[in-house]
Amino acid sequence: MHLLKDGGLWVAMKGVYPEEEIAKLPDTVAVERVEALHVPGLDAERHMVVLKKV
């Protein structure tokens, strides 16, 4: 996240809900939202995680 300016957003696609990864984020990163995704033809969990550098 060091390449983002303050207020910059980072969007990541993850598999299962990334609870452990979110818990390990530094104080300089805030979770804006996490959305469950449906990917046609894929029978697995996917989530979009939007992070913001603060």
mmCIF file with all atom_site columns, N, CA and C in Angstrom:
data_model
loop_
_atom_site.group_PDB
_atom_site.id
_atom_site.type_symbol
_atom_site.label_atom_id
_atom_site.label_alt_id
_atom_site.label_comp_id
_atom_site.label_asym_id
_atom_site.label_entity_id
_atom_site.label_seq_id
_atom_site.pdbx_PDB_ins_code
_atom_site.Cartn_x
_atom_site.Cartn_y
_atom_site.Cartn_z
_atom_site.occupancy
_atom_site.B_iso_or_equiv
_atom_site.pdbx_formal_charge
_atom_site.auth_seq_id
_atom_site.auth_comp_id
_atom_site.auth_asym_id
_atom_site.auth_atom_id
_atom_site.pdbx_PDB_model_num
ATOM 1   N N  . MET A 1 1  ? 0.813   -1.185  0.000   1.00 0.00 ? 1  MET A N  1
ATOM 2   C CA . MET A 1 1  ? 0.000   0.000   0.000   1.00 0.00 ? 1  MET A CA 1
ATOM 3   C C  . MET A 1 1  ? 0.865   1.261   0.000   1.00 0.00 ? 1  MET A C  1
ATOM 4   N N  . HIS A 1 2  ? 2.154   1.101   0.093   1.00 0.00 ? 2  HIS A N  1
ATOM 5   C CA . HIS A 1 2  ? 3.033   2.273   0.148   1.00 0.00 ? 2  HIS A CA 1
ATOM 6   C C  . HIS A 1 2  ? 3.044   3.056   -1.163  1.00 0.00 ? 2  HIS A C  1
ATOM 7   N N  . LEU A 1 3  ? 2.551   2.484   -2.248  1.00 0.00 ? 3  LEU A N  1
ATOM 8   C CA . LEU A 1 3  ? 2.524   3.186   -3.530  1.00 0.00 ? 3  LEU A CA 1
ATOM 9   C C  . LEU A 1 3  ? 1.275   4.047   -3.708  1.00 0.00 ? 3  LEU A C  1
ATOM 10  N N  . LEU A 1 4  ? 0.306   3.897   -2.818  1.00 0.00 ? 4  LEU A N  1
ATOM 11  C CA . LEU A 1 4  ? -0.916  4.694   -2.907  1.00 0.00 ? 4  LEU A CA 1
ATOM 12  C C  . LEU A 1 4  ? -0.760  5.997   -2.141  1.00 0.00 ? 4  LEU A C  1
ATOM 13  N N  . LYS A 1 5  ? -1.338  7.070   -2.684  1.00 0.00 ? 5  LYS A N  1
ATOM 14  C CA . LYS A 1 5  ? -1.364  8.322   -1.935  1.00 0.00 ? 5  LYS A CA 1
ATOM 15  C C  . LYS A 1 5  ? -2.477  8.225   -0.899  1.00 0.00 ? 5  LYS A C  1
ATOM 16  N N  . ASP A 1 6  ? -2.456  9.087   0.102   1.00 0.00 ? 6  ASP A N  1
ATOM 17  C CA . ASP A 1 6  ? -3.517  9.107   1.102   1.00 0.00 ? 6  ASP A CA 1
ATOM 18  C C  . ASP A 1 6  ? -4.857  9.296   0.409   1.00 0.00 ? 6  ASP A C  1
ATOM 19  N N  . GLY A 1 7  ? -5.826  8.489   0.780   1.00 0.00 ? 7  GLY A N  1
ATOM 20  C CA . GLY A 1 7  ? -7.145  8.535   0.162   1.00 0.00 ? 7  GLY A CA 1
ATOM 21  C C  . GLY A 1 7  ? -7.279  7.621   -1.046  1.00 0.00 ? 7  GLY A C  1
ATOM 22  N N  . GLY A 1 8  ? -6.161  7.036   -1.495  1.00 0.00 ? 8  GLY A N  1
ATOM 23  C CA . GLY A 1 8  ? -6.190  6.140   -2.644  1.00 0.00 ? 8  GLY A CA 1
ATOM 24  C C  . GLY A 1 8  ? -6.887  4.827   -2.323  1.00 0.00 ? 8  GLY A C  1
ATOM 25  N N  . LEU A 1 9  ? -7.492  4.219   -3.339  1.00 0.00 ? 9  LEU A N  1
ATOM 26  C CA . LEU A 1 9  ? -8.219  2.961   -3.162  1.00 0.00 ? 9  LEU A CA 1
ATOM 27  C C  . LEU A 1 9  ? -7.477  1.800   -3.805  1.00 0.00 ? 9  LEU A C  1
ATOM 28  N N  . TRP A 1 10 ? -7.618  0.646   -3.218  1.00 0.00 ? 10 TRP A N  1
ATOM 29  C CA . TRP A 1 10 ? -7.038  -0.597  -3.708  1.00 0.00 ? 10 TRP A CA 1
ATOM 30  C C  . TRP A 1 10 ? -8.183  -1.608  -3.746  1.00 0.00 ? 10 TRP A C  1
ATOM 31  N N  . VAL A 1 11 ? -8.398  -2.259  -4.874  1.00 0.00 ? 11 VAL A N  1
ATOM 32  C CA . VAL A 1 11 ? -9.464  -3.253  -4.999  1.00 0.00 ? 11 VAL A CA 1
ATOM 33  C C  . VAL A 1 11 ? -8.815  -4.613  -5.208  1.00 0.00 ? 11 VAL A C  1
ATOM 34  N N  . ALA A 1 12 ? -9.199  -5.575  -4.381  1.00 0.00 ? 12 ALA A N  1
ATOM 35  C CA . ALA A 1 12 ? -8.622  -6.919  -4.472  1.00 0.00 ? 12 ALA A CA 1
ATOM 36  C C  . ALA A 1 12 ? -9.745  -7.947  -4.566  1.00 0.00 ? 12 ALA A C  1
ATOM 37  N N  . MET A 1 13 ? -9.540  -8.962  -5.401  1.00 0.00 ? 13 MET A N  1
ATOM 38  C CA . MET A 1 13 ? -10.476 -10.074 -5.457  1.00 0.00 ? 13 MET A CA 1
ATOM 39  C C  . MET A 1 13 ? -9.892  -11.205 -4.624  1.00 0.00 ? 13 MET A C  1
ATOM 40  N N  . LYS A 1 14 ? -10.683 -11.690 -3.686  1.00 0.00 ? 14 LYS A N  1
ATOM 41  C CA . LYS A 1 14 ? -10.249 -12.749 -2.781  1.00 0.00 ? 14 LYS A CA 1
ATOM 42  C C  . LYS A 1 14 ? -11.215 -13.926 -2.909  1.00 0.00 ? 14 LYS A C  1
ATOM 43  N N  . GLY A 1 15 ? -10.841 -15.036 -2.334  1.00 0.00 ? 15 GLY A N  1
ATOM 44  C CA . GLY A 1 15 ? -11.705 -16.216 -2.322  1.00 0.00 ? 15 GLY A CA 1
ATOM 45  C C  . GLY A 1 15 ? -12.686 -16.122 -1.170  1.00 0.00 ? 15 GLY A C  1
ATOM 46  N N  . VAL A 1 16 ? -12.510 -16.966 -0.167  1.00 0.00 ? 16 VAL A N  1
ATOM 47  C CA . VAL A 1 16 ? -13.387 -16.912 1.006   1.00 0.00 ? 16 VAL A CA 1
ATOM 48  C C  . VAL A 1 16 ? -13.180 -15.582 1.717   1.00 0.00 ? 16 VAL A C  1
ATOM 49  N N  . TYR A 1 17 ? -14.151 -15.184 2.549   1.00 0.00 ? 17 TYR A N  1
ATOM 50  C CA . TYR A 1 17 ? -14.063 -13.905 3.249   1.00 0.00 ? 17 TYR A CA 1
ATOM 51  C C  . TYR A 1 17 ? -12.717 -13.828 3.973   1.00 0.00 ? 17 TYR A C  1
ATOM 52  N N  . PRO A 1 18 ? -11.903 -12.797 3.691   1.00 0.00 ? 18 PRO A N  1
ATOM 53  C CA . PRO A 1 18 ? -10.526 -12.729 4.197   1.00 0.00 ? 18 PRO A CA 1
ATOM 54  C C  . PRO A 1 18 ? -10.418 -12.162 5.614   1.00 0.00 ? 18 PRO A C  1
ATOM 55  N N  . GLU A 1 19 ? -11.081 -12.785 6.556   1.00 0.00 ? 19 GLU A N  1
ATOM 56  C CA . GLU A 1 19 ? -11.135 -12.284 7.933   1.00 0.00 ? 19 GLU A CA 1
ATOM 57  C C  . GLU A 1 19 ? -9.746  -12.109 8.554   1.00 0.00 ? 19 GLU A C  1
ATOM 58  N N  . GLU A 1 20 ? -8.883  -13.109 8.423   1.00 0.00 ? 20 GLU A N  1
ATOM 59  C CA . GLU A 1 20 ? -7.541  -13.026 9.019   1.00 0.00 ? 20 GLU A CA 1
ATOM 60  C C  . GLU A 1 20 ? -6.703  -11.938 8.367   1.00 0.00 ? 20 GLU A C  1
ATOM 61  N N  . GLU A 1 21 ? -6.775  -11.824 7.048   1.00 0.00 ? 21 GLU A N  1
ATOM 62  C CA . GLU A 1 21 ? -6.004  -10.796 6.341   1.00 0.00 ? 21 GLU A CA 1
ATOM 63  C C  . GLU A 1 21 ? -6.467  -9.399  6.733   1.00 0.00 ? 21 GLU A C  1
ATOM 64  N N  . ILE A 1 22 ? -7.759  -9.217  6.869   1.00 0.00 ? 22 ILE A N  1
ATOM 65  C CA . ILE A 1 22 ? -8.295  -7.916  7.267   1.00 0.00 ? 22 ILE A CA 1
ATOM 66  C C  . ILE A 1 22 ? -7.818  -7.564  8.674   1.00 0.00 ? 22 ILE A C  1
ATOM 67  N N  . ALA A 1 23 ? -7.806  -8.542  9.567   1.00 0.00 ? 23 ALA A N  1
ATOM 68  C CA . ALA A 1 23 ? -7.367  -8.299  10.946  1.00 0.00 ? 23 ALA A CA 1
ATOM 69  C C  . ALA A 1 23 ? -5.902  -7.877  11.012  1.00 0.00 ? 23 ALA A C  1
ATOM 70  N N  . LYS A 1 24 ? -5.100  -8.272  10.031  1.00 0.00 ? 24 LYS A N  1
ATOM 71  C CA . LYS A 1 24 ? -3.665  -7.968  10.034  1.00 0.00 ? 24 LYS A CA 1
ATOM 72  C C  . LYS A 1 24 ? -3.308  -6.673  9.307   1.00 0.00 ? 24 LYS A C  1
ATOM 73  N N  . LEU A 1 25 ? -4.299  -5.964  8.767   1.00 0.00 ? 25 LEU A N  1
ATOM 74  C CA . LEU A 1 25 ? -4.007  -4.729  8.034   1.00 0.00 ? 25 LEU A CA 1
ATOM 75  C C  . LEU A 1 25 ? -3.422  -3.676  8.971   1.00 0.00 ? 25 LEU A C  1
ATOM 76  N N  . PRO A 1 26 ? -2.481  -2.880  8.473   1.00 0.00 ? 26 PRO A N  1
ATOM 77  C CA . PRO A 1 26 ? -1.917  -1.812  9.308   1.00 0.00 ? 26 PRO A CA 1
ATOM 78  C C  . PRO A 1 26 ? -2.943  -0.703  9.549   1.00 0.00 ? 26 PRO A C  1
ATOM 79  N N  . ASP A 1 27 ? -2.661  0.144   10.530  1.00 0.00 ? 27 ASP A N  1
ATOM 80  C CA . ASP A 1 27 ? -3.569  1.242   10.865  1.00 0.00 ? 27 ASP A CA 1
ATOM 81  C C  . ASP A 1 27 ? -3.733  2.245   9.732   1.00 0.00 ? 27 ASP A C  1
ATOM 82  N N  . THR A 1 28 ? -2.837  2.220   8.769   1.00 0.00 ? 28 THR A N  1
ATOM 83  C CA . THR A 1 28 ? -2.891  3.169   7.650   1.00 0.00 ? 28 THR A CA 1
ATOM 84  C C  . THR A 1 28 ? -3.827  2.709   6.537   1.00 0.00 ? 28 THR A C  1
ATOM 85  N N  . VAL A 1 29 ? -4.495  1.563   6.740   1.00 0.00 ? 29 VAL A N  1
ATOM 86  C CA . VAL A 1 29 ? -5.399  1.007   5.727   1.00 0.00 ? 29 VAL A CA 1
ATOM 87  C C  . VAL A 1 29 ? -6.766  0.762   6.362   1.00 0.00 ? 29 VAL A C  1
ATOM 88  N N  . ALA A 1 30 ? -7.813  1.268   5.705   1.00 0.00 ? 30 ALA A N  1
ATOM 89  C CA . ALA A 1 30 ? -9.184  1.061   6.172   1.00 0.00 ? 30 ALA A CA 1
ATOM 90  C C  . ALA A 1 30 ? -9.942  0.233   5.140   1.00 0.00 ? 30 ALA A C  1
ATOM 91  N N  . VAL A 1 31 ? -10.806 -0.643  5.615   1.00 0.00 ? 31 VAL A N  1
ATOM 92  C CA . VAL A 1 31 ? -11.659 -1.425  4.720   1.00 0.00 ? 31 VAL A CA 1
ATOM 93  C C  . VAL A 1 31 ? -12.878 -0.571  4.381   1.00 0.00 ? 31 VAL A C  1
ATOM 94  N N  . GLU A 1 32 ? -13.013 -0.216  3.122   1.00 0.00 ? 32 GLU A N  1
ATOM 95  C CA . GLU A 1 32 ? -14.168 0.566   2.668   1.00 0.00 ? 32 GLU A CA 1
ATOM 96  C C  . GLU A 1 32 ? -15.399 -0.323  2.577   1.00 0.00 ? 32 GLU A C  1
ATOM 97  N N  . ARG A 1 33 ? -15.228 -1.503  1.965   1.00 0.00 ? 33 ARG A N  1
ATOM 98  C CA . ARG A 1 33 ? -16.338 -2.455  1.871   1.00 0.00 ? 33 ARG A CA 1
ATOM 99  C C  . ARG A 1 33 ? -15.815 -3.806  1.385   1.00 0.00 ? 33 ARG A C  1
ATOM 100 N N  . VAL A 1 34 ? -16.605 -4.834  1.654   1.00 0.00 ? 34 VAL A N  1
ATOM 101 C CA . VAL A 1 34 ? -16.354 -6.184  1.153   1.00 0.00 ? 34 VAL A CA 1
ATOM 102 C C  . VAL A 1 34 ? -17.671 -6.668  0.564   1.00 0.00 ? 34 VAL A C  1
ATOM 103 N N  . GLU A 1 35 ? -17.630 -7.096  -0.692  1.00 0.00 ? 35 GLU A N  1
ATOM 104 C CA . GLU A 1 35 ? -18.843 -7.569  -1.360  1.00 0.00 ? 35 GLU A CA 1
ATOM 105 C C  . GLU A 1 35 ? -18.648 -8.998  -1.845  1.00 0.00 ? 35 GLU A C  1
ATOM 106 N N  . ALA A 1 36 ? -19.634 -9.842  -1.571  1.00 0.00 ? 36 ALA A N  1
ATOM 107 C CA . ALA A 1 36 ? -19.620 -11.201 -2.111  1.00 0.00 ? 36 ALA A CA 1
ATOM 108 C C  . ALA A 1 36 ? -19.905 -11.112 -3.607  1.00 0.00 ? 36 ALA A C  1
ATOM 109 N N  . LEU A 1 37 ? -19.180 -11.894 -4.396  1.00 0.00 ? 37 LEU A N  1
ATOM 110 C CA . LEU A 1 37 ? -19.335 -11.890 -5.845  1.00 0.00 ? 37 LEU A CA 1
ATOM 111 C C  . LEU A 1 37 ? -19.839 -13.244 -6.327  1.00 0.00 ? 37 LEU A C  1
ATOM 112 N N  . HIS A 1 38 ? -20.605 -13.220 -7.398  1.00 0.00 ? 38 HIS A N  1
ATOM 113 C CA . HIS A 1 38 ? -21.010 -14.452 -8.080  1.00 0.00 ? 38 HIS A CA 1
ATOM 114 C C  . HIS A 1 38 ? -20.300 -14.460 -9.428  1.00 0.00 ? 38 HIS A C  1
ATOM 115 N N  . VAL A 1 39 ? -19.451 -15.448 -9.628  1.00 0.00 ? 39 VAL A N  1
ATOM 116 C CA . VAL A 1 39 ? -18.723 -15.575 -10.890 1.00 0.00 ? 39 VAL A CA 1
ATOM 117 C C  . VAL A 1 39 ? -19.363 -16.715 -11.677 1.00 0.00 ? 39 VAL A C  1
ATOM 118 N N  . PRO A 1 40 ? -19.989 -16.417 -12.813 1.00 0.00 ? 40 PRO A N  1
ATOM 119 C CA . PRO A 1 40 ? -20.640 -17.463 -13.604 1.00 0.00 ? 40 PRO A CA 1
ATOM 120 C C  . PRO A 1 40 ? -19.663 -18.595 -13.955 1.00 0.00 ? 40 PRO A C  1
ATOM 121 N N  . GLY A 1 41 ? -20.124 -19.816 -13.777 1.00 0.00 ? 41 GLY A N  1
ATOM 122 C CA . GLY A 1 41 ? -19.312 -20.979 -14.108 1.00 0.00 ? 41 GLY A CA 1
ATOM 123 C C  . GLY A 1 41 ? -18.329 -21.379 -13.021 1.00 0.00 ? 41 GLY A C  1
ATOM 124 N N  . LEU A 1 42 ? -18.313 -20.651 -11.911 1.00 0.00 ? 42 LEU A N  1
ATOM 125 C CA . LEU A 1 42 ? -17.380 -20.947 -10.816 1.00 0.00 ? 42 LEU A CA 1
ATOM 126 C C  . LEU A 1 42 ? -18.180 -21.297 -9.575  1.00 0.00 ? 42 LEU A C  1
ATOM 127 N N  . ASP A 1 43 ? -17.941 -22.480 -9.044  1.00 0.00 ? 43 ASP A N  1
ATOM 128 C CA . ASP A 1 43 ? -18.643 -22.921 -7.845  1.00 0.00 ? 43 ASP A CA 1
ATOM 129 C C  . ASP A 1 43 ? -17.724 -22.755 -6.639  1.00 0.00 ? 43 ASP A C  1
ATOM 130 N N  . ALA A 1 44 ? -17.390 -21.503 -6.329  1.00 0.00 ? 44 ALA A N  1
ATOM 131 C CA . ALA A 1 44 ? -16.506 -21.199 -5.202  1.00 0.00 ? 44 ALA A CA 1
ATOM 132 C C  . ALA A 1 44 ? -16.812 -19.780 -4.726  1.00 0.00 ? 44 ALA A C  1
ATOM 133 N N  . GLU A 1 45 ? -16.432 -19.499 -3.479  1.00 0.00 ? 45 GLU A N  1
ATOM 134 C CA . GLU A 1 45 ? -16.638 -18.158 -2.935  1.00 0.00 ? 45 GLU A CA 1
ATOM 135 C C  . GLU A 1 45 ? -15.647 -17.171 -3.530  1.00 0.00 ? 45 GLU A C  1
ATOM 136 N N  . ARG A 1 46 ? -16.116 -15.967 -3.777  1.00 0.00 ? 46 ARG A N  1
ATOM 137 C CA . ARG A 1 46 ? -15.254 -14.867 -4.209  1.00 0.00 ? 46 ARG A CA 1
ATOM 138 C C  . ARG A 1 46 ? -15.769 -13.594 -3.551  1.00 0.00 ? 46 ARG A C  1
ATOM 139 N N  . HIS A 1 47 ? -14.841 -12.730 -3.164  1.00 0.00 ? 47 HIS A N  1
ATOM 140 C CA . HIS A 1 47 ? -15.184 -11.457 -2.534  1.00 0.00 ? 47 HIS A CA 1
ATOM 141 C C  . HIS A 1 47 ? -14.346 -10.344 -3.141  1.00 0.00 ? 47 HIS A C  1
ATOM 142 N N  . MET A 1 48 ? -14.958 -9.185  -3.283  1.00 0.00 ? 48 MET A N  1
ATOM 143 C CA . MET A 1 48 ? -14.234 -7.989  -3.690  1.00 0.00 ? 48 MET A CA 1
ATOM 144 C C  . MET A 1 48 ? -13.997 -7.168  -2.424  1.00 0.00 ? 48 MET A C  1
ATOM 145 N N  . VAL A 1 49 ? -12.728 -6.850  -2.181  1.00 0.00 ? 49 VAL A N  1
ATOM 146 C CA . VAL A 1 49 ? -12.356 -6.075  -1.002  1.00 0.00 ? 49 VAL A CA 1
ATOM 147 C C  . VAL A 1 49 ? -11.840 -4.723  -1.475  1.00 0.00 ? 49 VAL A C  1
ATOM 148 N N  . VAL A 1 50 ? -12.453 -3.658  -0.980  1.00 0.00 ? 50 VAL A N  1
ATOM 149 C CA . VAL A 1 50 ? -12.027 -2.308  -1.331  1.00 0.00 ? 50 VAL A CA 1
ATOM 150 C C  . VAL A 1 50 ? -11.362 -1.705  -0.099  1.00 0.00 ? 50 VAL A C  1
ATOM 151 N N  . LEU A 1 51 ? -10.080 -1.361  -0.253  1.00 0.00 ? 51 LEU A N  1
ATOM 152 C CA . LEU A 1 51 ? -9.289  -0.800  0.838   1.00 0.00 ? 51 LEU A CA 1
ATOM 153 C C  . LEU A 1 51 ? -8.943  0.643   0.526   1.00 0.00 ? 51 LEU A C  1
ATOM 154 N N  . LYS A 1 52 ? -8.774  1.439   1.567   1.00 0.00 ? 52 LYS A N  1
ATOM 155 C CA . LYS A 1 52 ? -8.429  2.849   1.393   1.00 0.00 ? 52 LYS A CA 1
ATOM 156 C C  . LYS A 1 52 ? -7.241  3.193   2.279   1.00 0.00 ? 52 LYS A C  1
ATOM 157 N N  . LYS A 1 53 ? -6.276  3.889   1.696   1.00 0.00 ? 53 LYS A N  1
ATOM 158 C CA . LYS A 1 53 ? -5.127  4.340   2.484   1.00 0.00 ? 53 LYS A CA 1
ATOM 159 C C  . LYS A 1 53 ? -5.525  5.615   3.215   1.00 0.00 ? 53 LYS A C  1
ATOM 160 N N  . VAL A 1 54 ? -5.341  5.619   4.516   1.00 0.00 ? 54 VAL A N  1
ATOM 161 C CA . VAL A 1 54 ? -5.720  6.782   5.330   1.00 0.00 ? 54 VAL A CA 1
ATOM 162 C C  . VAL A 1 54 ? -4.503  7.471   5.912   1.00 0.00 ? 54 VAL A C  1
#
